[in-house]
Coordinates of N, CA, C and O in Angstrom, one line a residue:
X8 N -32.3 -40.0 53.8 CA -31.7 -39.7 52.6 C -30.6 -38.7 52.7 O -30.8 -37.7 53.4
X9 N -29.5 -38.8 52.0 CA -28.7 -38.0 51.9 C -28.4 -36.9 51.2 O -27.9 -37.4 50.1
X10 N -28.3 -35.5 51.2 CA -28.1 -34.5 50.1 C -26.9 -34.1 49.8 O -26.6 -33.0 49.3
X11 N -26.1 -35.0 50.2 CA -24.3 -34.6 50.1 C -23.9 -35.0 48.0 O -23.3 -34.7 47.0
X12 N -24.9 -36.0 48.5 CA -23.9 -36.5 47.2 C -25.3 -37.1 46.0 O -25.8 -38.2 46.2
X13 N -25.6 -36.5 45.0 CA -26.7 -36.7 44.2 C -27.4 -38.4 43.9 O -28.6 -38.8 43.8
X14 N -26.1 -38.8 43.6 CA -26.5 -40.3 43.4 C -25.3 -41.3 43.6 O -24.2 -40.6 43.7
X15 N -25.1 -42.5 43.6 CA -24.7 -42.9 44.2 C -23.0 -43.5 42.7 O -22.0 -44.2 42.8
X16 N -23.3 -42.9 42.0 CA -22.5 -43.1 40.4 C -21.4 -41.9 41.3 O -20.2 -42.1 41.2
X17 N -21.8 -41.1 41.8 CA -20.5 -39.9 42.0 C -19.8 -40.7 43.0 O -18.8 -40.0 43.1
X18 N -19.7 -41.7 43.8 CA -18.7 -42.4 44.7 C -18.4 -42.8 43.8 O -17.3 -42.3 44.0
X19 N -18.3 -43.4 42.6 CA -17.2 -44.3 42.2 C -15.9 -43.9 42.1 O -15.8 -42.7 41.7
X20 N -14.8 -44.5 42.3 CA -13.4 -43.9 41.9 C -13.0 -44.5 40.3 O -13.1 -45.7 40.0
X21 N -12.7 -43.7 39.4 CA -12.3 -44.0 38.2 C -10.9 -44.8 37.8 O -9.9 -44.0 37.4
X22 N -10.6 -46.1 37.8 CA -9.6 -46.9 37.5 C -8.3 -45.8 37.0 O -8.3 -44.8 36.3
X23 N -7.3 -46.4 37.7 CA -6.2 -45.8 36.9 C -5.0 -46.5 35.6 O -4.3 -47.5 35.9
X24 N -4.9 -45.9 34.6 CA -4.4 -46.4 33.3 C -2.8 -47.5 34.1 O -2.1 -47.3 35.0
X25 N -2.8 -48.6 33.3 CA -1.7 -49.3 33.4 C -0.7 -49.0 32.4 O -0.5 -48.8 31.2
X26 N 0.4 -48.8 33.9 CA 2.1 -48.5 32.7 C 2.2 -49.4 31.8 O 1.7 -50.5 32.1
X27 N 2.7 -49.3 30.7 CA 3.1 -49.6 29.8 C 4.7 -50.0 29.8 O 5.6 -49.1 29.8
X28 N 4.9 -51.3 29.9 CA 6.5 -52.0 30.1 C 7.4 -51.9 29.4 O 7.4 -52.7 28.4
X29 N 8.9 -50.9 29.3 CA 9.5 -50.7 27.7 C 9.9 -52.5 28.1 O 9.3 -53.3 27.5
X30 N 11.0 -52.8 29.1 CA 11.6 -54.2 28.7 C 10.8 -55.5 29.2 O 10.1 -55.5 30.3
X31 N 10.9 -56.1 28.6 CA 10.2 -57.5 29.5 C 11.5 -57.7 30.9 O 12.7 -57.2 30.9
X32 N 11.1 -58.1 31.5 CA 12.1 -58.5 33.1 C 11.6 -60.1 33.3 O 11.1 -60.4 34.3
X33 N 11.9 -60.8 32.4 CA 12.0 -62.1 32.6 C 13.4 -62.6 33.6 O 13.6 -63.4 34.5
X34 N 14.0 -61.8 33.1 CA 15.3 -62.3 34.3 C 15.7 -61.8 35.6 O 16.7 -62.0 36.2
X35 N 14.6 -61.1 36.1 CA 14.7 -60.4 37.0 C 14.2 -61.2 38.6 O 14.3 -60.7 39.7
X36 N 13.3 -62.8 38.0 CA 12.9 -63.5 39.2 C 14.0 -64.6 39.2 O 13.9 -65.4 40.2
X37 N 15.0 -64.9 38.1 CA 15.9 -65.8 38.5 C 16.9 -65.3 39.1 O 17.6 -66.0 39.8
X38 N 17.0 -64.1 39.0 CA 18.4 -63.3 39.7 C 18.0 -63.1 41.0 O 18.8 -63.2 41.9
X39 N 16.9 -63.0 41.4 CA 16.6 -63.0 42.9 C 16.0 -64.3 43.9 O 15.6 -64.1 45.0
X40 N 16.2 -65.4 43.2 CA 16.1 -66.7 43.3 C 17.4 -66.9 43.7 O 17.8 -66.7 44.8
X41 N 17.7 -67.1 43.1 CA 19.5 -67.3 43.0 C 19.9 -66.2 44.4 O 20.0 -66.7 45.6
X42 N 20.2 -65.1 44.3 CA 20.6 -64.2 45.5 C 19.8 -64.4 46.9 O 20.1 -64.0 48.0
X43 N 18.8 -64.9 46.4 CA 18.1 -65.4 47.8 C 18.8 -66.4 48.5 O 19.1 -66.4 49.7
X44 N 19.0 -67.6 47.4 CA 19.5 -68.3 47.8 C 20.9 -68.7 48.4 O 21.2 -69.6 49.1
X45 N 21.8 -67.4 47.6 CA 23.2 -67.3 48.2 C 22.7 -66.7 50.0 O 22.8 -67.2 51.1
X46 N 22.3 -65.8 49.7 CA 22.3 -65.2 51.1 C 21.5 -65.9 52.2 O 21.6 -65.3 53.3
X47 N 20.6 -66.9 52.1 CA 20.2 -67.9 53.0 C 21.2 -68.6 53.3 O 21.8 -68.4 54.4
X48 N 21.6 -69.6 52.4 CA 23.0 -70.8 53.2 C 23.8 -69.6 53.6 O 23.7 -69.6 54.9
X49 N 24.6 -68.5 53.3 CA 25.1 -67.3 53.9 C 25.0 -67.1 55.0 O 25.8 -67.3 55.9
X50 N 23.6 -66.8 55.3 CA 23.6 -66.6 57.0 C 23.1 -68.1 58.1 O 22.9 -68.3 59.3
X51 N 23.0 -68.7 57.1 CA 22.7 -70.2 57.7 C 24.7 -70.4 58.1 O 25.0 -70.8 59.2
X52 N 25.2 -70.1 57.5 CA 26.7 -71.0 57.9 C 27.2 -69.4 59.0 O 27.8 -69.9 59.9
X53 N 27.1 -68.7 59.1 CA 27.4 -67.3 59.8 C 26.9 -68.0 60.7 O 27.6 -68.7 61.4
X54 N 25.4 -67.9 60.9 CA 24.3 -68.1 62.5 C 25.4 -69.6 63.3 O 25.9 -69.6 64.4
X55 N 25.4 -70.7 62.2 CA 26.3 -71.5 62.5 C 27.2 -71.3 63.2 O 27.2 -71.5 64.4
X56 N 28.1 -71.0 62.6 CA 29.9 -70.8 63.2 C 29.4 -69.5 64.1 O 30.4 -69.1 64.7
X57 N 28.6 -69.0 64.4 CA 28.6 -68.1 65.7 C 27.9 -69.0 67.2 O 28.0 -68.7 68.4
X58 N 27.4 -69.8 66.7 CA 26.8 -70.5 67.7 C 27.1 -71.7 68.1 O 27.1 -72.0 69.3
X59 N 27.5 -72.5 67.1 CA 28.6 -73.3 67.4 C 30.3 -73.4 67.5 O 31.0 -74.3 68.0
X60 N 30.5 -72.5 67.0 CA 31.9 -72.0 67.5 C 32.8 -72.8 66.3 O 34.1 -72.8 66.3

């Protein structure tokens, strides 16, 4: 038995409160959809024209 710690309620860690969101960011997964997708074909035609000449 252990005498460090009285019972076994004192390990718990106590949740931490959730921020509170001032804007919604709904547009924030199409803008990076989109930018994803410029900069894929982007280095798709770069890797290209470097390797194929």
């Amino acid at each position: 038995m252990s005498t460090t710690f009285p019972s076994h309620d004192s390990l718990r860690i106590p949740p931490k409160p959730r921020l509170a969101k001032t804007e919604p960011d709904a547009a924030k997964p199409h803008l990076q959809l989109a930018f994803s997708a410029v900069a894929g074909f982007g280095l798709a035609w770069l890797f290209s024209r470097l390797l194929i000449g």
